[in-house]
GROMACS .gro file of C-alpha atoms in nm:
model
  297
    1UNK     CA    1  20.628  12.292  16.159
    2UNK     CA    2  20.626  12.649  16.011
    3UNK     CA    3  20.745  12.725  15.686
    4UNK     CA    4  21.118  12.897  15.802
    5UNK     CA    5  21.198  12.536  15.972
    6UNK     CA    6  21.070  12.347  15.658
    7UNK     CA    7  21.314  12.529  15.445
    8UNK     CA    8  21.542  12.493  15.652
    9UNK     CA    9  21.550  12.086  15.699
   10UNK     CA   10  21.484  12.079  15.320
   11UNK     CA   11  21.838  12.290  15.250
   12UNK     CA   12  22.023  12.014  15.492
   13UNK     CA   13  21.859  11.746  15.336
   14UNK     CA   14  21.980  11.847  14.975
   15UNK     CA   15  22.341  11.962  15.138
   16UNK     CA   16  22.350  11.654  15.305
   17UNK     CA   17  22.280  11.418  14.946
   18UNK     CA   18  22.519  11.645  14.797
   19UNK     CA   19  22.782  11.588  15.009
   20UNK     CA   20  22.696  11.185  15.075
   21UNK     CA   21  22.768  11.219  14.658
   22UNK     CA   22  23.081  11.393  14.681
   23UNK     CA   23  23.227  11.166  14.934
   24UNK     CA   24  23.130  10.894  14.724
   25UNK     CA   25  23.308  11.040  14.435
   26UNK     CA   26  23.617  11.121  14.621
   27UNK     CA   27  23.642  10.772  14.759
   28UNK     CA   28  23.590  10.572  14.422
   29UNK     CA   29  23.860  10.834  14.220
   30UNK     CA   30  24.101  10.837  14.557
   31UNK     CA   31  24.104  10.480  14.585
   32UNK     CA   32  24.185  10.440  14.182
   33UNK     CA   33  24.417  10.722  14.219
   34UNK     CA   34  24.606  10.602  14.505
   35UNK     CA   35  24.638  10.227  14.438
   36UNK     CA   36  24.712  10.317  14.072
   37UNK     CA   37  24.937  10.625  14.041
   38UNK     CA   38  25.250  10.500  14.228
   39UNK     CA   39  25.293  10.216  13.976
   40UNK     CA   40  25.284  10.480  13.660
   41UNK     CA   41  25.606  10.566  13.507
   42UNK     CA   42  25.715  10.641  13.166
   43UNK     CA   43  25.860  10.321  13.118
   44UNK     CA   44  25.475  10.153  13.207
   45UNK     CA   45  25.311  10.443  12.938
   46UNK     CA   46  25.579  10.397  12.621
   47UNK     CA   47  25.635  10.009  12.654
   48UNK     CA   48  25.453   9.728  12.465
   49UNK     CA   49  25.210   9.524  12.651
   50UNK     CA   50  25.304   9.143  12.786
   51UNK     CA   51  25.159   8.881  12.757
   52UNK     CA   52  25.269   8.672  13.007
   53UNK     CA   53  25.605   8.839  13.125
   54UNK     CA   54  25.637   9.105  13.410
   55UNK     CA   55  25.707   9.463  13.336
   56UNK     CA   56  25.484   9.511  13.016
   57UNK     CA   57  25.330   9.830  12.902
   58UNK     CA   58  25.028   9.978  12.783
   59UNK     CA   59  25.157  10.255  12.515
   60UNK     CA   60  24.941  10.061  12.193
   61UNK     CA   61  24.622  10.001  12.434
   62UNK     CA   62  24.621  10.420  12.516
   63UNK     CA   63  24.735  10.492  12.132
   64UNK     CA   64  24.420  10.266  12.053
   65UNK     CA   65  24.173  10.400  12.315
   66UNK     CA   66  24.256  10.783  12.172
   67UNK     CA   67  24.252  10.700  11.815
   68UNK     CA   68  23.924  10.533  11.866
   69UNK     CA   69  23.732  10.825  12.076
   70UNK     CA   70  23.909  11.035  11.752
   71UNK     CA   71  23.715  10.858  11.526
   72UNK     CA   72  23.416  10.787  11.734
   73UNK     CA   73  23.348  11.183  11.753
   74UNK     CA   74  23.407  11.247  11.431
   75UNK     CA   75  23.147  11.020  11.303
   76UNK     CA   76  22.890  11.044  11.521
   77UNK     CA   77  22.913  11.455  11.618
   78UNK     CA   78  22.826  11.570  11.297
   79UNK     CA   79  22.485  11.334  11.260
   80UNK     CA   80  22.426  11.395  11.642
   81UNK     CA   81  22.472  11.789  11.566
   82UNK     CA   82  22.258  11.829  11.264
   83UNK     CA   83  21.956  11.583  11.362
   84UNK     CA   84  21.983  11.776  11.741
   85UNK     CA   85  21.906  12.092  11.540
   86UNK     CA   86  21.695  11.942  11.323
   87UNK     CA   87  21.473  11.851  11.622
   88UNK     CA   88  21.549  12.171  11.848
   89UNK     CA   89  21.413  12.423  11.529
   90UNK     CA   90  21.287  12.254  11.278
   91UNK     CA   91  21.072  11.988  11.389
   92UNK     CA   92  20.700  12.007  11.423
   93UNK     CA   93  20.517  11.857  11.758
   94UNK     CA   94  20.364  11.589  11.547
   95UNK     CA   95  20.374  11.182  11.679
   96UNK     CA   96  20.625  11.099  11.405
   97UNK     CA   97  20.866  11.355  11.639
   98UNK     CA   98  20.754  11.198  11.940
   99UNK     CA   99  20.829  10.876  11.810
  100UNK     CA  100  21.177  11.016  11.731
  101UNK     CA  101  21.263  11.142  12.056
  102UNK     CA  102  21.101  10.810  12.203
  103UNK     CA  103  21.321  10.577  12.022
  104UNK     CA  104  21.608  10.824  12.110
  105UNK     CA  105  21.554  10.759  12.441
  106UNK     CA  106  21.524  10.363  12.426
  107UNK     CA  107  21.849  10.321  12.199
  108UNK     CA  108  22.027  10.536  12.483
  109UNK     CA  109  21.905  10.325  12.736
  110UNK     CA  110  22.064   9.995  12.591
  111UNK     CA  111  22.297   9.764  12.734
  112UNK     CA  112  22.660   9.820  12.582
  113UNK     CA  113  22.680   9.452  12.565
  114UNK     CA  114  22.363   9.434  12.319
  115UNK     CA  115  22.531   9.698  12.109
  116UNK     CA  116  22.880   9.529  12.053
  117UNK     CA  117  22.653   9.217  11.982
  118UNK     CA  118  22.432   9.409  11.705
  119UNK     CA  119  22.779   9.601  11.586
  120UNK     CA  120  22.959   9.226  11.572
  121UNK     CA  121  22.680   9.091  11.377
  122UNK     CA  122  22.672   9.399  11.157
  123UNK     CA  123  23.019   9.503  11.095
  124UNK     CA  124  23.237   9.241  11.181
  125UNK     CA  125  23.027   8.997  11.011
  126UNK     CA  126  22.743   9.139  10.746
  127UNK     CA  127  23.017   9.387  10.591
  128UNK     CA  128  23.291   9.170  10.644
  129UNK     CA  129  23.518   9.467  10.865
  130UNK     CA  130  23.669   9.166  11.083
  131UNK     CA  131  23.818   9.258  11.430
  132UNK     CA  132  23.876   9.656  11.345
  133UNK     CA  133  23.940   9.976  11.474
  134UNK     CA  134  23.678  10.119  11.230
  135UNK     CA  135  23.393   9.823  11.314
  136UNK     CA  136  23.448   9.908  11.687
  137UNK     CA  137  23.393  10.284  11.596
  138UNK     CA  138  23.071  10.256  11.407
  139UNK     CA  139  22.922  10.010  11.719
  140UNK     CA  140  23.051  10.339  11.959
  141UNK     CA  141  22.885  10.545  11.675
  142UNK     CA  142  22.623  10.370  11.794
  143UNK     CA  143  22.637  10.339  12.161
  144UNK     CA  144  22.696  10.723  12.114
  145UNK     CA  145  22.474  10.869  11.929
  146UNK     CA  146  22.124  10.882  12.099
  147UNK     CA  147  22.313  11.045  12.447
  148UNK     CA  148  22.505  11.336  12.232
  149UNK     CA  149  22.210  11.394  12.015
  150UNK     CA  150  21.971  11.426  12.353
  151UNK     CA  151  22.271  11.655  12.517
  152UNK     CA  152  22.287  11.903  12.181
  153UNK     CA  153  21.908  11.895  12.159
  154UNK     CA  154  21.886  12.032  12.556
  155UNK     CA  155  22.158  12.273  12.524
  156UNK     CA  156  21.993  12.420  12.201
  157UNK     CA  157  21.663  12.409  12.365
  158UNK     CA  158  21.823  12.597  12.614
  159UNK     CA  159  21.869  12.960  12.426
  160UNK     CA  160  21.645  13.224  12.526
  161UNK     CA  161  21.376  13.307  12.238
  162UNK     CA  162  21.470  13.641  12.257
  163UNK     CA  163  21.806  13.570  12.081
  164UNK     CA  164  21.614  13.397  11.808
  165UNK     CA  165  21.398  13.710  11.778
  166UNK     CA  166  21.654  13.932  11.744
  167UNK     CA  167  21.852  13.775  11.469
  168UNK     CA  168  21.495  13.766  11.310
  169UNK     CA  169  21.452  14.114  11.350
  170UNK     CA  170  21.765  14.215  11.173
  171UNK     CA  171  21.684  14.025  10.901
  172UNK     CA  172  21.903  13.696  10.953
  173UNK     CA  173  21.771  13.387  10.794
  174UNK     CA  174  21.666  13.095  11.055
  175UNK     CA  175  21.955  12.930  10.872
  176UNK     CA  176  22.187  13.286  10.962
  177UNK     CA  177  22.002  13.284  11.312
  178UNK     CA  178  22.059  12.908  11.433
  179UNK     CA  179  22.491  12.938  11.265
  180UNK     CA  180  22.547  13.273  11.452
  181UNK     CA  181  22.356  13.297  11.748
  182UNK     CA  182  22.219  12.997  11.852
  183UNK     CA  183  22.489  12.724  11.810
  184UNK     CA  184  22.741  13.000  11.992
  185UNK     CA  185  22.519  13.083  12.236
  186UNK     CA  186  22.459  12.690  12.292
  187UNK     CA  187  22.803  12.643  12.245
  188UNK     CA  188  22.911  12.547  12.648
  189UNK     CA  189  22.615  12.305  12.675
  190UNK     CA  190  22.738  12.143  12.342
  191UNK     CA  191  23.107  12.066  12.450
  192UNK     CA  192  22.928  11.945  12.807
  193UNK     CA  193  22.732  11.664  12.606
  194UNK     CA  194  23.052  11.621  12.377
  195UNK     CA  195  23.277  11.608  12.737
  196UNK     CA  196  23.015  11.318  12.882
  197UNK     CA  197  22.941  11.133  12.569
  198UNK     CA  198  23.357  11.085  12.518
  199UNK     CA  199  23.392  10.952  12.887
  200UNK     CA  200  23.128  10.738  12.851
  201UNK     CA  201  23.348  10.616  12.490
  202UNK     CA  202  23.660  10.636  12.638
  203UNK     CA  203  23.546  10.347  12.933
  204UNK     CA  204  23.315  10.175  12.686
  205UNK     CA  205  23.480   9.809  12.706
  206UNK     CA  206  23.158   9.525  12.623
  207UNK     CA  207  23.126   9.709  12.287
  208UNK     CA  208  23.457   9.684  12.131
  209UNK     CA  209  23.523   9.331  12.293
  210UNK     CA  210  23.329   9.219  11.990
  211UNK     CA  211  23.371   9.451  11.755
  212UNK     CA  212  23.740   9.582  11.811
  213UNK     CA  213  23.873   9.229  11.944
  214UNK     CA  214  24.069   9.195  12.230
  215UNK     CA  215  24.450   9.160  12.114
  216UNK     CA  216  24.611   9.425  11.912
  217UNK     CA  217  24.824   9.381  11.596
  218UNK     CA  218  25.214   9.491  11.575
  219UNK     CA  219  25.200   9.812  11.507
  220UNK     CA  220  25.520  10.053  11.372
  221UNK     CA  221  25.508  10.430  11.447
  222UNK     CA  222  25.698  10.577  11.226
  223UNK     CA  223  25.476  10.429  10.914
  224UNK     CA  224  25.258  10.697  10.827
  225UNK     CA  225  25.071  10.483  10.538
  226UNK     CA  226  24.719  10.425  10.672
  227UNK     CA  227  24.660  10.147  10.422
  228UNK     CA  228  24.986   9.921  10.561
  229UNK     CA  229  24.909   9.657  10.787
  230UNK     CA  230  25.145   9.771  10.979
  231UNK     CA  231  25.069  10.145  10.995
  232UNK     CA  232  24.952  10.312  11.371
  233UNK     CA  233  24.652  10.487  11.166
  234UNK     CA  234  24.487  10.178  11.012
  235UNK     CA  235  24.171  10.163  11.098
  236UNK     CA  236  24.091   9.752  10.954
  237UNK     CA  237  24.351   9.670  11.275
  238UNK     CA  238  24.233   9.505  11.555
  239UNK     CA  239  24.316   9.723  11.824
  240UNK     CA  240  24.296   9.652  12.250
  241UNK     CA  241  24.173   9.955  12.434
  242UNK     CA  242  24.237  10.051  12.789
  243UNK     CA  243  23.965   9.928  12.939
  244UNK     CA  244  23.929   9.622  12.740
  245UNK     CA  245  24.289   9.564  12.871
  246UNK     CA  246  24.213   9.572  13.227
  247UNK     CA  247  23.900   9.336  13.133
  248UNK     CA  248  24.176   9.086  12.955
  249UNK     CA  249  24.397   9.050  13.207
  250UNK     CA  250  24.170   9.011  13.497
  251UNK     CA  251  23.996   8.711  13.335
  252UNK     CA  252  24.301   8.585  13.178
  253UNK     CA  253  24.557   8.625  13.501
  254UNK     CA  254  24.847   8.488  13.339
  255UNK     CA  255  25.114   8.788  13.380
  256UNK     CA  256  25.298   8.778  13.748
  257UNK     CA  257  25.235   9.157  13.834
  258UNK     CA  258  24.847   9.143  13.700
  259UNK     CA  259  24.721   9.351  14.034
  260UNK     CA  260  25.025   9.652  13.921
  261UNK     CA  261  24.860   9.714  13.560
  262UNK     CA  262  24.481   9.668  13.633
  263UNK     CA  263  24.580   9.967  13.900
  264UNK     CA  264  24.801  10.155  13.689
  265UNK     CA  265  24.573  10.107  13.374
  266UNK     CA  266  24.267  10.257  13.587
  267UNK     CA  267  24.451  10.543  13.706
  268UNK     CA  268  24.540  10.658  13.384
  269UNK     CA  269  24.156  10.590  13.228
  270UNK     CA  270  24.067  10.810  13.504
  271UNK     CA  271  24.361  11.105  13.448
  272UNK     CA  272  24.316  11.081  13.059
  273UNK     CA  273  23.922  11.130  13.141
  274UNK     CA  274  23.955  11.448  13.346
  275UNK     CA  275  24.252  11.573  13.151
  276UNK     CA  276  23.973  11.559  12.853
  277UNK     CA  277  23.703  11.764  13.026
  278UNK     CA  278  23.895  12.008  13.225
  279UNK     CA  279  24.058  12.076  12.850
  280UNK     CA  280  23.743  12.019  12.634
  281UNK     CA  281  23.549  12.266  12.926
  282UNK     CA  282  23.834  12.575  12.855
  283UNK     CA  283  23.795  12.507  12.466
  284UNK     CA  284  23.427  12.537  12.504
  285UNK     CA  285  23.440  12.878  12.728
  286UNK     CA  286  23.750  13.030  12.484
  287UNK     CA  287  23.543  12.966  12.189
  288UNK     CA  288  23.208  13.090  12.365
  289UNK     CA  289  23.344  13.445  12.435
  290UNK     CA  290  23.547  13.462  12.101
  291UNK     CA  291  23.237  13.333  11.908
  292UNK     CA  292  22.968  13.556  12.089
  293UNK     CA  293  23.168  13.815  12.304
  294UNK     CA  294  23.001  13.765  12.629
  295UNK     CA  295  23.199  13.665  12.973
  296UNK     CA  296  23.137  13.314  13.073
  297UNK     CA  297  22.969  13.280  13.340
   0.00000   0.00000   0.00000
C-alpha cells in the first residue's frame, strides 16, 4: 500500500470515529431532549417540589443547583488560578513539582462517591457544618479543584514564549508579563477549563448526597438575610440539587408522575449546561479581544 492510499484510509478512519462520536452525542442529548422537553412548562420550573403528590416542581432544586456551582467557582477558581500559575511560571522541574502534578492527577481521578464520603466525614461531621449548602461546596471544592487547576495550567502552558519575551523586553516585570499578556492571551483556554469543570459540578450528584443532604429546607424568596433560616442565600441549609433530585425520586418512586420529572429534570440539567458554555464561551472571546485586541480565532 503506497503512502497516498495510507493517508487516505487513515483520514476515513479518524472521520469515521468522529462521526461514530457525534452520533453518539446526538442520540444521548436527543433522547433527553425529546422525552424531557414536552413535559417543561413554567408551572414545572417556578413550583415547589412534591413529595408524594402529582404536579410538583423543581424551582428550589434549580435555585440550589445554581447557587451551589456560584459558590463552588468562587472558592475553588481563585486557588485553582493562582497554584495553575504558580506551576505554569514559577515552578522549578524538581521531584517535589512532579510530585505535585502527580498527586494532581490522582485526586482528579477519584471516585465522586469517595469525595462526598471524605467531605461528609470532614465537614458535615469534624467541623460540625451538618447537611449544608456550604459543606456540599467545599466537597465540590474538592471534586473540582485538581481538573480546573490541570485545565489553567495547559492553557497557560499554551502561550507562545515569544509573548513572554516581549513583555520582558519592554521592561515588564514577570509579575507585569504573566497579568497582561499571559493570563489574556490564555484567557479562552481558561473559561474552556472553567466551562468543563462547572458541567462536571453542575451533574455532580454522589458528592452532595452526603454532604448537601437530599431534602431541602422551606425556603422564602423575598428574605434577603443570609443568616435566617429561612433566607434563599443561606448557605448552613440543606439544599436538593437537580441531579440529586432525579437520584431521589427514582429510588424513592413514591410520586404518581415519577417518569414526567426524572425527564423533565434531565432536560433542563442538559439546557442549563449548554446555556452555560455557549454563554461562558462568548464571555471568554468578548473579554479576549477587549483584553488583548486580537480577533478570535
Amino acid at each position: 500500500m503506497n503512502s497516498k492510499r495510507t493517508d487516505r484510509l487513515a483520514t476515513g478512519v479518524i472521520y469515521l470515529l468522529v462521526a461514530i462520536i457525534i452520533l453518539v452525542l446526538i442520540g444521548i442529548l436527543g433522547n433527553i431532549l425529546i422525552a424531557g422537553v414536552p413535559h417543561l412548562s413554567w408551572h414545572f420550573l417556578t413550583s415547589a417540589s412534591s413529595s408524594f403528590e402529582a404536579g410538583g416542581g423543581i424551582r428550589d432544586q434549580l435555585f440550589n443547583s445554581l447557587y451551589l456551582l456560584i459558590l463552588t467557582l468562587l472558592i475553588s477558581l481563585p486557588i485553582a488560578l493562582g497554584a495553575a500559575i504558580y506551576l505554569a511560571e514559577y515552578a522549578q522541574d524538581t521531584w517535589v513539582t512532579r510530585l505535585i502534578r502527580t498527586t494532581i492527577e490522582i485526586l482528579s481521578s477519584l471516585p465522586s462517591i469517595v469525595v462526598g464520603l471524605f467531605g461528609y466525614l470532614l465537614f458535615v461531621v469534624q467541623f460540625g457544618l451538618g447537611f449544608s449548602i456550604i459543606a456540599g461546596a467545599l466537597a465540590l471544592t474538592f471534586f473540582n479543584l485538581p481538573i480546573l487547576t490541570s485545565n489553567i495550567e495547559q492553557a497557560i502552558n499554551g502561550v507562545p514564549q515569544t509573548l513572554r519575551e516581549a513583555g520582558w523586553a519592554l521592561g515588564l516585570s514577570n509579575w507585569k508579563t504573566i497579568r497582561g499578556v499571559v493570563l489574556p492571551s490564555a484567557l479562552p483556554g481558561i473559561i474552556t477549563g472553567i466551562i468543563l469543570s462547572a458541567g462536571r459540578v453542575f451533574g455532580e450528584a454522589a458528592a452532595l448526597i452526603y454532604t448537601a443532604g437530599q431534602s431541602g429546607s422551606i425556603v422564602d424568596y423575598s428574605n434577603w438575610n443570609m443568616f435566617s433560616s429561612t433566607s434563599f442565600l443561606n448557605v448552613m441549609r440543606p439544599a436538593e440539587t437537580l441531579a440529586v433530585h432525579i437520584w431521589k425520586v427514582n429510588t424513592e418512586g413514591i410520586i404518581p408522575d415519577v417518569n414526567l420529572v426524572s425527564a423533565a429534570t434531565s432536560a433542563l440539567l442538559v439546557i442549563v449546561v449548554i446555556i452555560f458554555n455557549f454563554g461562558a464561551r462568548l464571555l471568554g472571546n468578548w473579554l479576549y479581544k477587549n483584553l488583548t485586541a486580537a480577533k478570535v480565532k
